[in-house]
Short mmCIF file of C-alpha atoms in Angstrom, two decimals:
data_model
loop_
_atom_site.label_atom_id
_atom_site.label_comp_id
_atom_site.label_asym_id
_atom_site.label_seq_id
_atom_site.Cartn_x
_atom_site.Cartn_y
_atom_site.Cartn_z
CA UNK A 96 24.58 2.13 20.23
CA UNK A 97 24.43 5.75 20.11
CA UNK A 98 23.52 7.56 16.82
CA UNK A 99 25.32 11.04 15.50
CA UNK A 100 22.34 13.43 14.03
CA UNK A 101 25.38 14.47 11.85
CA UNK A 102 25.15 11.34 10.07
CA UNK A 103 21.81 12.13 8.23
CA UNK A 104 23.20 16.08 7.66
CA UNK A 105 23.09 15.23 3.50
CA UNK A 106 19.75 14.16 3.89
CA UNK A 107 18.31 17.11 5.26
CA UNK A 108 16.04 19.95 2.56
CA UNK A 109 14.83 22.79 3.90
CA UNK A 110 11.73 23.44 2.34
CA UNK A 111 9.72 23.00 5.78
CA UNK A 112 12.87 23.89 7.98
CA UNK A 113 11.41 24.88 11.14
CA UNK A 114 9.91 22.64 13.82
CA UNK A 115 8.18 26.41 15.16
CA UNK A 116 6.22 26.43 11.84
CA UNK A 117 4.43 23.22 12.25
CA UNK A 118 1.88 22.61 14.80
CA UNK A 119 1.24 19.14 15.88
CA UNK A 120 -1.96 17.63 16.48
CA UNK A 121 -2.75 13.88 17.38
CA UNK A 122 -0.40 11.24 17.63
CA UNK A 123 -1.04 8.83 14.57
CA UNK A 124 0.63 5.76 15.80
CA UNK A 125 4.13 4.30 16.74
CA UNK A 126 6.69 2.66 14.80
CA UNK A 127 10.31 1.08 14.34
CA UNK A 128 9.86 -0.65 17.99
CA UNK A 129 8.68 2.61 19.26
CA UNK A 130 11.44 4.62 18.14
CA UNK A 131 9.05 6.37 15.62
CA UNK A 132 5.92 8.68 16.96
CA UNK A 133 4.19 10.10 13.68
CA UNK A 134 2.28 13.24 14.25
CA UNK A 135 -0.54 15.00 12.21
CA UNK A 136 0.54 18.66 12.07
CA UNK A 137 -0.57 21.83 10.13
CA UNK A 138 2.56 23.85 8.96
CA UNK A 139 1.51 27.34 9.85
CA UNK A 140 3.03 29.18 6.93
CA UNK A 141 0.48 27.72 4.48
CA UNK A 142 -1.87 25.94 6.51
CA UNK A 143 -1.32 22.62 4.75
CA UNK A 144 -1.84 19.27 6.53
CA UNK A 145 1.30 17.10 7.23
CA UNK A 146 2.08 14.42 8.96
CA UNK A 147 5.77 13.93 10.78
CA UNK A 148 7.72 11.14 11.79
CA UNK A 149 9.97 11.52 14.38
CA UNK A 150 12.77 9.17 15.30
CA UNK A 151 15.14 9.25 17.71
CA UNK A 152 18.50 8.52 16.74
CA UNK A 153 20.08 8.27 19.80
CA UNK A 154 18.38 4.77 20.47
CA UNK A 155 18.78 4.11 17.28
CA UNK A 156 20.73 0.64 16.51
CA UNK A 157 23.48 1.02 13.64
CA UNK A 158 21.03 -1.23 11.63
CA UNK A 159 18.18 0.88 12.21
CA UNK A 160 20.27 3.47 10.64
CA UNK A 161 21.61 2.29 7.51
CA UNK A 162 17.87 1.09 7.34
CA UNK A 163 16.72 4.71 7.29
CA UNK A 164 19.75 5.96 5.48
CA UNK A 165 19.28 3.64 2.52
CA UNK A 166 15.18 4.95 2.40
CA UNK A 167 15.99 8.62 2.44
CA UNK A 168 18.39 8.23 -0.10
CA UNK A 169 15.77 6.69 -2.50
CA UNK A 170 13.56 9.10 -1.22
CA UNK A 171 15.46 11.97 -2.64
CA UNK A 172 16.54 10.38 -6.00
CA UNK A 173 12.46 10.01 -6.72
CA UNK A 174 10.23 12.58 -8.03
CA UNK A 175 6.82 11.14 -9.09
CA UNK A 176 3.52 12.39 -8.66
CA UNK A 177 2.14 8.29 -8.11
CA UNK A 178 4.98 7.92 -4.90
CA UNK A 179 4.64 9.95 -1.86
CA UNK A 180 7.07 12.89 -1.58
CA UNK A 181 9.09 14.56 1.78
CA UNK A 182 8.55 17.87 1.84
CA UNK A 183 11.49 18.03 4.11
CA UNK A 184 13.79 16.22 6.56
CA UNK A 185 15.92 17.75 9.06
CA UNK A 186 17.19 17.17 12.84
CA UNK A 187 15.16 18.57 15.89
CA UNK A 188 18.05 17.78 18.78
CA UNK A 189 18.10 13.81 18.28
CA UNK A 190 15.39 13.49 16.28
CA UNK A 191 14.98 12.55 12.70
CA UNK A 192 11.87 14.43 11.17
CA UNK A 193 10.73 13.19 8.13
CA UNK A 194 7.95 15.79 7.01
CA UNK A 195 5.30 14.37 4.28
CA UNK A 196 1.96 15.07 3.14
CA UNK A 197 -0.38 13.70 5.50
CA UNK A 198 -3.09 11.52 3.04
CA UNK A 199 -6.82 12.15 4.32
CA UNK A 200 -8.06 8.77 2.99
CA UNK A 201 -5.59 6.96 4.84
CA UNK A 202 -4.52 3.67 2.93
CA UNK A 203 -6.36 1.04 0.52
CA UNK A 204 -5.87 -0.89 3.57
CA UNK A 205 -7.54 1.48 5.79
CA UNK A 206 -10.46 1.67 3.41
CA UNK A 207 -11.18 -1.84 3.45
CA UNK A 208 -10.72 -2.46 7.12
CA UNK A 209 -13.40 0.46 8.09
CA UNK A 210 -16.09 0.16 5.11
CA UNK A 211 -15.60 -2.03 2.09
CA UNK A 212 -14.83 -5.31 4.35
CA UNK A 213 -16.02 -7.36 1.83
CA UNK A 214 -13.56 -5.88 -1.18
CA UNK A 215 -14.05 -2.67 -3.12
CA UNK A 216 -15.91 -1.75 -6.22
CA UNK A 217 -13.85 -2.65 -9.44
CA UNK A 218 -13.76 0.85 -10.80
CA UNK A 219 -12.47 2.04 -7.37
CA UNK A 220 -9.86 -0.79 -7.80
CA UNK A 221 -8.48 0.21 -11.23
CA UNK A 222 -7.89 3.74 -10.09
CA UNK A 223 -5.88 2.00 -7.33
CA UNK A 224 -3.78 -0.11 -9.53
CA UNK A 225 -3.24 2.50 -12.12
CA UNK A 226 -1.72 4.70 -9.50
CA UNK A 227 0.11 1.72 -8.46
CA UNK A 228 1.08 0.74 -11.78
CA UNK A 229 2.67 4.34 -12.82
CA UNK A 230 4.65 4.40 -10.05
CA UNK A 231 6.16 1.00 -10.51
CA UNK A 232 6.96 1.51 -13.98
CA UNK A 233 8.66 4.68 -12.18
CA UNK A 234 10.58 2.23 -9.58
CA UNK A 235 11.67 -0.10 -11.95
CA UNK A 236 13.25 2.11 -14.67
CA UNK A 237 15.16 4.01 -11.85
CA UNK A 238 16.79 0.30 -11.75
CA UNK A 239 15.18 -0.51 -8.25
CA UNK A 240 12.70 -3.47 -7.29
CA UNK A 241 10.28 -2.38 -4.48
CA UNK A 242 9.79 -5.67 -2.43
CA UNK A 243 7.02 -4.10 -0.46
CA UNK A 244 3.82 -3.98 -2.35
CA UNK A 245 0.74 -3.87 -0.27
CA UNK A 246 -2.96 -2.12 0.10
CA UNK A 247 -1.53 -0.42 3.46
CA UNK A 248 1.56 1.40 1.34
CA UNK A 249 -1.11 2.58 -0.94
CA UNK A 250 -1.85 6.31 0.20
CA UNK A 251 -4.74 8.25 -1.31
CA UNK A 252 -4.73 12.01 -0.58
CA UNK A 253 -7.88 14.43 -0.31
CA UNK A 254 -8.28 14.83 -4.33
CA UNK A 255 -7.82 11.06 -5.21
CA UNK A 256 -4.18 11.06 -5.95
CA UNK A 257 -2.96 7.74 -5.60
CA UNK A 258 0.57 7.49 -4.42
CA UNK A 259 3.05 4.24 -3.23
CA UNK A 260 4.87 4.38 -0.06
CA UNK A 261 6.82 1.52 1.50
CA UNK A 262 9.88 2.33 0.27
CA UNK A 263 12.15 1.65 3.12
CA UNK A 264 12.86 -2.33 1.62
CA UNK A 265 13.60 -0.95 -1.64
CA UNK A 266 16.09 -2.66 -3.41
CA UNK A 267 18.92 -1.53 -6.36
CA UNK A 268 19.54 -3.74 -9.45
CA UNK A 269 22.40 -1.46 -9.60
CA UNK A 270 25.81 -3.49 -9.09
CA UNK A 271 28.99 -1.57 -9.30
CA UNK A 272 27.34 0.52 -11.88
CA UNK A 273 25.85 -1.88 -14.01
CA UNK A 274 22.49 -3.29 -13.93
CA UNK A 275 22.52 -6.80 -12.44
CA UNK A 276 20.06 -9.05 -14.38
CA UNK A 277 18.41 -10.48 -10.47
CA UNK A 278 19.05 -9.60 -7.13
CA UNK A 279 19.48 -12.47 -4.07
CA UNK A 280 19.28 -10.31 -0.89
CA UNK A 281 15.71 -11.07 1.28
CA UNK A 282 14.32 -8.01 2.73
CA UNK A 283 14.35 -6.67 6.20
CA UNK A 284 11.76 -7.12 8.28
CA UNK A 285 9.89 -8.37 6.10
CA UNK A 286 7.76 -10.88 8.42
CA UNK A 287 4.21 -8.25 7.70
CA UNK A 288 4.80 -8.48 4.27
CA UNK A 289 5.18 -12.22 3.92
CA UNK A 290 1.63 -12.62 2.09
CA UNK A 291 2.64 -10.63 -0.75
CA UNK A 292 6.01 -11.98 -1.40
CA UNK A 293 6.52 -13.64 -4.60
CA UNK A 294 7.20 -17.62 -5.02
CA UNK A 295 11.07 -16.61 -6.47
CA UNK A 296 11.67 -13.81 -3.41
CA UNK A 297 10.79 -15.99 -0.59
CA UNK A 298 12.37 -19.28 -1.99
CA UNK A 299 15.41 -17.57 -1.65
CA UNK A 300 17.38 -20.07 -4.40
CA UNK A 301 20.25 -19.17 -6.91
CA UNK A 302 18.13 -17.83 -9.39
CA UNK A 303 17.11 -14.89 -7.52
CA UNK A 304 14.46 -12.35 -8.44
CA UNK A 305 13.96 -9.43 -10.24
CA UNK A 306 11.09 -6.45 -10.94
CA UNK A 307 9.01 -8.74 -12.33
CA UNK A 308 8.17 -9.87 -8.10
CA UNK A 309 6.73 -6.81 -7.55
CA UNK A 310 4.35 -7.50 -10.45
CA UNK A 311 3.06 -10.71 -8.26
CA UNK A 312 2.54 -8.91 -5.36
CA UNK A 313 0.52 -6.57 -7.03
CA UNK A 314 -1.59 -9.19 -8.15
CA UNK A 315 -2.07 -10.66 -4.42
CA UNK A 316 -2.76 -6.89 -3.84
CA UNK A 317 -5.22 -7.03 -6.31
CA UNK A 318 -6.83 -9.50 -4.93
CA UNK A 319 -6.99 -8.17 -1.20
CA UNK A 320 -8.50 -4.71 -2.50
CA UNK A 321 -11.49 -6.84 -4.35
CA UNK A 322 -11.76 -9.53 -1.76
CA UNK A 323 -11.15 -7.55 1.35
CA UNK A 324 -8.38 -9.71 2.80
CA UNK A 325 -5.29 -11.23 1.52
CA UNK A 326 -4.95 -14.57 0.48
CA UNK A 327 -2.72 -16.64 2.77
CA UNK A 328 -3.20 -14.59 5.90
CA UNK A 329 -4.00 -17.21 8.18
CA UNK A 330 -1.26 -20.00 6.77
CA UNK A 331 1.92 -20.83 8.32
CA UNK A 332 4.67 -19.06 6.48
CA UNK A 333 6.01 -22.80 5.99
CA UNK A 334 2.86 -23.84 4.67
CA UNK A 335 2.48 -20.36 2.57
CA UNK A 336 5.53 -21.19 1.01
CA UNK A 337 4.87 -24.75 -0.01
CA UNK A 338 1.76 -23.38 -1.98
CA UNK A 339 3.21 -20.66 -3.66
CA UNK A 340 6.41 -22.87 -5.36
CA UNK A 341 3.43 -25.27 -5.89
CA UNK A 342 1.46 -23.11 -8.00
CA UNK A 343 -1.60 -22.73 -5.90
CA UNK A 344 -3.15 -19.13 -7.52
CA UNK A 345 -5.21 -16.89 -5.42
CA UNK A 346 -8.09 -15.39 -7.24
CA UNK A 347 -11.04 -13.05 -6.93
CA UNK A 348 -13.86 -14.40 -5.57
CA UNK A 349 -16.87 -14.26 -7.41
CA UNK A 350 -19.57 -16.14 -9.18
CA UNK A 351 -17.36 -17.59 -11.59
CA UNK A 352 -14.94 -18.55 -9.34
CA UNK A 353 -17.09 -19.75 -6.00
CA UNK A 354 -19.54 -22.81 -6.70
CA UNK A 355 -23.02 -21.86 -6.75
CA UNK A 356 -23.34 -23.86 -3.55
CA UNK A 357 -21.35 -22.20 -1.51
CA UNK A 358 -22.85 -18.53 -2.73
CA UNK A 359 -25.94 -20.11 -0.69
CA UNK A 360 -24.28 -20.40 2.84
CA UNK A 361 -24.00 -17.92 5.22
CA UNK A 362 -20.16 -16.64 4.29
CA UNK A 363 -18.77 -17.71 7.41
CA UNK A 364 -19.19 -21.02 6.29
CA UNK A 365 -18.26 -20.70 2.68
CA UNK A 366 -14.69 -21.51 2.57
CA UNK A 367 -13.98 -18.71 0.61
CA UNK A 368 -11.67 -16.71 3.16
CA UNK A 369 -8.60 -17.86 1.77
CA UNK A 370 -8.76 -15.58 -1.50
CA UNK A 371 -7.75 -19.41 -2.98
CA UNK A 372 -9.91 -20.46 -5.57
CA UNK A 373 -12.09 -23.71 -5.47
CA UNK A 374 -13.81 -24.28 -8.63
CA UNK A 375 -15.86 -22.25 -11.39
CA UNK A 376 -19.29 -21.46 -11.24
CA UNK A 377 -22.07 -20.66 -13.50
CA UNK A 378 -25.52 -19.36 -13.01
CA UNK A 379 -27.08 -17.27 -10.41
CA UNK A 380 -28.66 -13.16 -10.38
CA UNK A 381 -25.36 -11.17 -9.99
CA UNK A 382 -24.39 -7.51 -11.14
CA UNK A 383 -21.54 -7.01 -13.01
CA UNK A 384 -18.28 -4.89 -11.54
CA UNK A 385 -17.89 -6.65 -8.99
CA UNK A 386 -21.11 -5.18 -6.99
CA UNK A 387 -23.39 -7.75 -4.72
CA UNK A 388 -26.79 -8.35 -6.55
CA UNK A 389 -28.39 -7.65 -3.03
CA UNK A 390 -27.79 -6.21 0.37
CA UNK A 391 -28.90 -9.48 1.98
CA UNK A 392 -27.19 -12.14 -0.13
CA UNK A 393 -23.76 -13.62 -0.07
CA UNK A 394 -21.16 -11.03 -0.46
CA UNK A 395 -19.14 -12.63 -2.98
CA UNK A 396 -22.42 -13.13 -5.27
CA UNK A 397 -20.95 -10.47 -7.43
CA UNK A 398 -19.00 -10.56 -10.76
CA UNK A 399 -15.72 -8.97 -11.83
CA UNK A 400 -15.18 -8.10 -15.29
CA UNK A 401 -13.44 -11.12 -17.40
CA UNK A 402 -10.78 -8.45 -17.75
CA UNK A 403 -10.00 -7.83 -14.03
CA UNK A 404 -9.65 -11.70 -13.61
CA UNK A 405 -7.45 -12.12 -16.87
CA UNK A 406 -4.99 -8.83 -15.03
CA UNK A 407 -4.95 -10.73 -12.28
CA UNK A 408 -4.02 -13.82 -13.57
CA UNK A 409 -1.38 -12.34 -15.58
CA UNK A 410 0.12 -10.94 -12.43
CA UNK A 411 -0.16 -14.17 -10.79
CA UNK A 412 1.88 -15.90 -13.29
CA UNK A 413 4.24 -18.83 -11.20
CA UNK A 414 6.74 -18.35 -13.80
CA UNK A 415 8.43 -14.66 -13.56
CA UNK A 416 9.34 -14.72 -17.30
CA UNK A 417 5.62 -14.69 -17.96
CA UNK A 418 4.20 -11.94 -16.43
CA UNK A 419 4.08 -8.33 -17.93
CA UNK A 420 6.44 -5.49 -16.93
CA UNK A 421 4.67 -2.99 -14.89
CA UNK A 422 4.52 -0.46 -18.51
CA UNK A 423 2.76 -3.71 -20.55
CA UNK A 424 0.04 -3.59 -17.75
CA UNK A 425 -1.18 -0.08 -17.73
CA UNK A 426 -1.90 -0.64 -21.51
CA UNK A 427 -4.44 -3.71 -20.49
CA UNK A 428 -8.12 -3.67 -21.27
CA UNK A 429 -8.84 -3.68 -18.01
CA UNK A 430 -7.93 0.29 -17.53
CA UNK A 431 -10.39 0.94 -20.37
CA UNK A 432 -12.97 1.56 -17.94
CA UNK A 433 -11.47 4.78 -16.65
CA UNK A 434 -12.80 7.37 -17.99
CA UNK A 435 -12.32 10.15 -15.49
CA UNK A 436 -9.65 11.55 -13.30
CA UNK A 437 -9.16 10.36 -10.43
CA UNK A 438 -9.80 13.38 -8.36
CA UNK A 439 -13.91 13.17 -10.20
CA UNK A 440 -14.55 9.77 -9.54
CA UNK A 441 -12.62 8.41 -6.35
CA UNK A 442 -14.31 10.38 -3.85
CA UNK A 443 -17.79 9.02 -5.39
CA UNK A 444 -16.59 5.68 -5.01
CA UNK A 445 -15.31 5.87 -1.73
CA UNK A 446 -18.58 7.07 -0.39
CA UNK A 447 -19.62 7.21 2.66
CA UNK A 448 -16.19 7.88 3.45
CA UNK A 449 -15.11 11.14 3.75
CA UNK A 450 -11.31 12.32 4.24
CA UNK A 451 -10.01 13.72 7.14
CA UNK A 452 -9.76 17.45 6.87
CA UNK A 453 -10.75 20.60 8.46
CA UNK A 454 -8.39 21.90 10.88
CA UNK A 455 -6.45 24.24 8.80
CA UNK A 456 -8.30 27.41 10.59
CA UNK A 457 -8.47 26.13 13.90
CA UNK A 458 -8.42 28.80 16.55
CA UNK A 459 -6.72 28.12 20.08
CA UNK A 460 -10.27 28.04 21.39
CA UNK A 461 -11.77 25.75 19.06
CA UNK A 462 -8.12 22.93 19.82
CA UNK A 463 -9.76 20.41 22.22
CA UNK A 464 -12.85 19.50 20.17
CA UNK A 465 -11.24 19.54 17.07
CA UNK A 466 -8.38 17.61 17.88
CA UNK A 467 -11.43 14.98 19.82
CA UNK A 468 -13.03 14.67 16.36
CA UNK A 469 -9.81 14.02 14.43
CA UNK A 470 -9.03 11.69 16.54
CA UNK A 471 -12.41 9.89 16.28
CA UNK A 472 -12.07 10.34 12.47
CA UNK A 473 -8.31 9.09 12.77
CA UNK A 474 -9.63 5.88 14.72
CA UNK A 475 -9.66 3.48 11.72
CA UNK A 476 -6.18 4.14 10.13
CA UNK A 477 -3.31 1.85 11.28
CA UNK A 478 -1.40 4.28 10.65
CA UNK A 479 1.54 1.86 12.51
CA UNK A 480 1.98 0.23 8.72
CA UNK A 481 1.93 2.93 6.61
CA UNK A 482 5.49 3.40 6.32
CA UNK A 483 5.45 7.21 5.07
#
């Protein structure tokens, strides 16, 4: 099915309007079964770093399309500083571009798959959910639930701004111009994003489901940031489901929730790699914060703040009516220990990872190496599940 450009004409701003003013660099990664190649550019005018999805329409299926449609239109309606902005969209022959800000730290997700494989520092995690949290409260008041909340739609820019992406399964409580109390509809593609569903989204019953799911899978999110991998990942999505309606809670694993017999094995042996929690534990030389009391011991021999497992758990909540509404939550204790902007303290606590920039005064000469050591730099972002 072939795909008129004209059809995304209302989309298009024209604050970055022509493809002569933006020089690409590497290809980031592929997307939409292919139909997607994002770019890192520089837009010469300014020499800012962008990055650029291209899609081409003409392969485009008609559900592909409304797919896109319905994100750009969101896209334009929001203006937050905590959700990722286009700087412009606009039609190169038969191609969609969809020109953002291209995010030097990559995504939580990217973090935590190239350094902190073992979960991040809890300080580093409450800037994360704070960011998360604002734009949320953002999402939800606009009347929309987001349906897509994950560590790899977290994007964290060069000065520690903290912004949500994702948005393309966004879904409007609007009905005929009223706001409907739930919504039934299951989201597209959503096979990656299975993990982080909530109990009420994926059992798919009469009842439906409302903001209050994205509040759960910030909770599993949560929980992947500190633990380094999401709970459920290796279940059937059969079996998945069963232990979600069934209450089973994933948790952050620590020495209050990991028996102190376990902390002793080596941790492929421990049991504790399905973020579900066995038992609690007492006892044992452990640093608070969630940092490991020693390079060479157990990585989960750490301990999180009581208030970091009480957010969680109120995320977690099996009953919808019982957790918070993303605005409750950035009052709770556990933000109290941020006491800094983010653009001070996240760079400290990613260390030793250091963003991706340095190619704004490239000269023609200079191309080949530099573009060799982006890429080398770009070689831990899966950049495939960002979703600008």
């Amino acid at each position: 099915v072939r795909c008129s450009p004209l059809r995304f004409h209302k989309y298009c701003s024209y604050t970055l309007c022509s493809v002569s003013n933006l020089v690409c660099f590497a290809v980031l990664g592929r997307g939409l079964k292919d139909l997607m190649t994002i770019n890192l550019a520089r837009y010469r005018p300014t020499g800012e770093q962008v990055a650029i999805r291209r899609i081409d329409l003409e392969s485009c299926t008609n559900e592909m399309v409304n797919y896109l449609q319905a994100e750009l239109h969101v896209s334009k309606l929001f203006h937050h500083s905590s959700i990722l902005p286009y700087r412009s969209i606009f039609i190169a022959e038969n191609e969609l571009w969809v020109i953002s800000p291209f995010m030097a730290y990559g995504s939580a997700r990217d973090l935590i798959s190239s350094h902190f494989t073992d979960g991040m520092n809890e300080l580093a995690i409450a800037y994360i959910l704070l960011g998360m949290l604002k734009a949320l409260d953002y999402i939800h008041h606009m009347g929309y639930v987001h349906r897509s909340v994950k560590a790899s739609h977290v994007l964290i820019s060069v000065d520690g701004q903290v912004c949500m992406s994702g948005l393309r399964s966004i879904i409007s409580l609007i009905r005929h111009g009223q706001r409907a109390r739930v919504v039934h509809d299951f989201p597209q593609y959503s096979i990656k994003v299975l993990p982080w569903l909530s109990p009420e989204v994926l059992q798919q019953n009469l009842q439906g489901y409302d903001f209050r799911s994205d509040i759960y899978s910030l909770g599993i999110t949560a929980c992947e940031l500190a633990n380094g991998h999401v709970p459920f990942k290796d279940m059937p999505a059969t079996q998945m489901l069963l232990e979600k309606l069934n209450g089973t809670v994933p948790c952050l694993l620590d020495t209050t929730t990991i028996p102190p017999e376990e902390l002793t094995m080596k941790p492929s042996r421990s049991g504790a790699d399905s973020g579900i929690c066995e038992g609690p534990s007492t006892g044992g030389a452990h640093h608070s914060n969630g940092e490991p009391s020693s390079s060479g011991s157990h990585p989960y021999s750490r301990t999180f703040s009581p208030h970091f497992h009480a957010f969680v758990e109120l995320c977690l909540q099996r009953d919808p009516e019982k957790r918070p509404s993303a605005s409750a939550l950035i009052g709770h204790s556990f933000f109290k220990q941020i006491k800094r902007r983010p653009s001070e303290a996240l760079p400290e606590l990613f260390r030793p990872i250091t963003p991706i920039t340095g190619f704004e005064s490239t000269q023609p000469q200079d191309a080949a190496s530099v573009l060799a050591s982006l890429e080398s730099g770009l070689s831990h972002m899966d950049v495939d599940d960002w979703d600008f």
